Coordinates of C-alpha atoms in Angstrom, one line a residue:
X1 CA 21.3 -1.9 -1.3
X2 CA 19.7 0.0 -4.4
X3 CA 16.7 -2.1 -4.1
X4 CA 16.0 -1.0 -0.4
X5 CA 16.4 2.7 -1.5
X6 CA 13.8 2.4 -4.2
X7 CA 11.5 0.5 -2.0
X8 CA 11.8 3.1 0.8
X9 CA 11.1 5.8 -1.6
X10 CA 8.1 4.1 -3.2
X11 CA 6.7 3.4 0.3
X12 CA 7.1 6.9 1.3
X13 CA 5.8 8.2 -1.8
X14 CA 2.8 6.1 -1.8
X15 CA 1.7 7.5 1.7
X16 CA 2.5 11.0 0.6
X17 CA 0.4 10.8 -2.5
X18 CA -2.5 9.6 -0.4
X19 CA -2.1 12.5 2.0
X20 CA -1.5 15.1 -0.7
X21 CA -4.4 13.7 -2.7
X22 CA -6.6 14.1 0.3
X23 CA -5.6 17.8 0.7
X24 CA -6.8 18.6 -2.9
X25 CA -10.5 18.1 -3.5
X26 CA -10.0 18.3 -7.2
X27 CA -9.8 15.7 -10.0
X28 CA -5.9 15.9 -9.4
X29 CA -6.4 15.0 -5.8
X30 CA -8.5 12.0 -6.6
X31 CA -5.9 10.8 -9.1
X32 CA -3.1 11.2 -6.8
X33 CA -5.0 9.3 -4.0
X34 CA -5.7 6.4 -6.5
X35 CA -2.3 6.4 -7.7
X36 CA -1.0 6.3 -4.1
X37 CA -3.3 3.5 -3.2
X38 CA -2.3 1.5 -6.3
X39 CA 1.5 1.8 -5.3
X40 CA 0.8 0.8 -1.8
X41 CA -1.2 -2.2 -3.1
X42 CA 1.7 -3.3 -5.2
X43 CA 4.1 -2.9 -2.4
X44 CA 2.0 -4.8 0.1
X45 CA 1.4 -7.7 -2.4
X46 CA 5.0 -7.9 -2.8
X47 CA 5.9 -7.7 0.9
X48 CA 3.2 -10.5 1.8
X49 CA 4.4 -12.9 -1.1
X50 CA 8.1 -12.6 -0.2
X51 CA 8.3 -12.0 3.6
X52 CA 5.2 -14.3 4.5
X53 CA 5.5 -17.1 2.1
X54 CA 5.5 -19.7 4.7
X55 CA 2.2 -18.8 6.2
X56 CA 0.5 -16.9 3.3
X57 CA -2.9 -18.2 3.3
X58 CA -3.5 -19.3 6.9
X59 CA -5.6 -17.7 9.8
X60 CA -2.5 -15.9 11.1
X61 CA -2.4 -13.8 7.7
X62 CA -5.9 -12.4 8.4
X63 CA -5.1 -11.6 12.0
X64 CA -2.0 -9.5 10.9
X65 CA -1.5 -5.8 10.3
X66 CA -0.3 -6.4 6.9
X67 CA -3.6 -7.6 5.6
X68 CA -5.2 -4.4 7.0
X69 CA -2.7 -2.2 5.1
X70 CA -3.4 -4.3 1.9
X71 CA -7.2 -3.7 2.4
X72 CA -6.6 0.0 3.1
X73 CA -4.4 0.4 -0.2
X74 CA -7.0 -1.4 -2.1
X75 CA -9.8 0.8 -0.7
X76 CA -7.8 4.0 -1.8
X77 CA -7.0 2.6 -5.1
X78 CA -10.6 2.0 -5.9
X79 CA -12.4 4.7 -4.1
X80 CA -9.8 7.6 -4.2
X81 CA -11.3 10.9 -2.7
X82 CA -15.0 9.8 -3.2

Protein backbone atom coordinates (compact mmCIF):
# COMPACT_ATOMS: atom_id res chain seq x y z
CA UNK A 1 0.00 0.00 0.00
CA UNK A 2 2.82 2.42 0.82
CA UNK A 3 4.52 1.79 -2.54
CA UNK A 4 1.36 2.86 -4.37
CA UNK A 5 1.25 6.11 -2.41
CA UNK A 6 4.86 6.91 -3.25
CA UNK A 7 4.29 6.04 -6.90
CA UNK A 8 1.14 8.17 -7.08
CA UNK A 9 2.88 11.16 -5.49
CA UNK A 10 5.89 10.85 -7.78
CA UNK A 11 3.71 10.65 -10.90
CA UNK A 12 1.68 13.69 -9.89
CA UNK A 13 4.86 15.47 -8.80
CA UNK A 14 6.56 14.85 -12.14
CA UNK A 15 3.64 16.36 -14.04
CA UNK A 16 3.40 19.27 -11.63
CA UNK A 17 7.11 20.02 -11.97
CA UNK A 18 6.83 20.11 -15.76
CA UNK A 19 3.84 22.46 -15.60
CA UNK A 20 5.34 24.72 -12.91
CA UNK A 21 8.67 24.77 -14.73
CA UNK A 22 6.88 25.91 -17.87
CA UNK A 23 5.34 28.83 -15.99
CA UNK A 24 8.72 30.15 -14.86
CA UNK A 25 10.94 31.29 -17.69
CA UNK A 26 14.04 31.44 -15.53
CA UNK A 27 16.82 28.98 -14.82
CA UNK A 28 14.70 27.65 -11.96
CA UNK A 29 11.89 26.83 -14.38
CA UNK A 30 14.33 25.13 -16.74
CA UNK A 31 15.68 23.01 -13.88
CA UNK A 32 12.19 22.10 -12.63
CA UNK A 33 11.13 21.00 -16.11
CA UNK A 34 14.21 18.83 -16.51
CA UNK A 35 13.72 17.33 -13.06
CA UNK A 36 10.07 16.53 -13.81
CA UNK A 37 11.06 14.97 -17.13
CA UNK A 38 13.67 12.84 -15.40
CA UNK A 39 11.15 11.69 -12.84
CA UNK A 40 8.70 10.78 -15.59
CA UNK A 41 11.44 8.92 -17.43
CA UNK A 42 12.27 6.77 -14.41
CA UNK A 43 8.58 6.10 -13.75
CA UNK A 44 7.88 5.07 -17.34
CA UNK A 45 10.93 2.80 -17.60
CA UNK A 46 9.82 1.07 -14.42
CA UNK A 47 6.22 0.81 -15.61
CA UNK A 48 7.20 -0.63 -18.97
CA UNK A 49 9.65 -3.14 -17.54
CA UNK A 50 7.28 -4.37 -14.80
CA UNK A 51 3.84 -4.19 -16.38
CA UNK A 52 4.76 -5.05 -19.97
CA UNK A 53 7.59 -7.55 -19.55
CA UNK A 54 5.77 -10.10 -21.72
CA UNK A 55 5.72 -7.86 -24.82
CA UNK A 56 8.58 -5.48 -24.04
CA UNK A 57 10.31 -5.37 -27.44
CA UNK A 58 7.57 -5.96 -29.99
CA UNK A 59 5.58 -3.96 -32.49
CA UNK A 60 2.78 -3.66 -29.92
CA UNK A 61 5.07 -1.65 -27.62
CA UNK A 62 5.80 0.95 -30.26
CA UNK A 63 2.09 1.41 -30.94
CA UNK A 64 1.18 2.09 -27.30
CA UNK A 65 0.69 5.36 -25.46
CA UNK A 66 3.28 4.33 -22.87
CA UNK A 67 6.12 4.67 -25.37
CA UNK A 68 4.80 8.13 -26.27
CA UNK A 69 4.89 9.13 -22.59
CA UNK A 70 8.43 7.74 -22.31
CA UNK A 71 9.55 9.77 -25.34
CA UNK A 72 7.86 12.90 -24.00
CA UNK A 73 9.53 12.51 -20.61
CA UNK A 74 12.89 12.02 -22.34
CA UNK A 75 12.31 15.17 -24.37
CA UNK A 76 11.56 17.26 -21.27
CA UNK A 77 14.52 15.75 -19.40
CA UNK A 78 16.92 16.68 -22.21
CA UNK A 79 15.48 19.98 -23.47
CA UNK A 80 13.88 21.49 -20.40
CA UNK A 81 12.26 24.81 -21.29
CA UNK A 82 14.50 25.49 -24.29
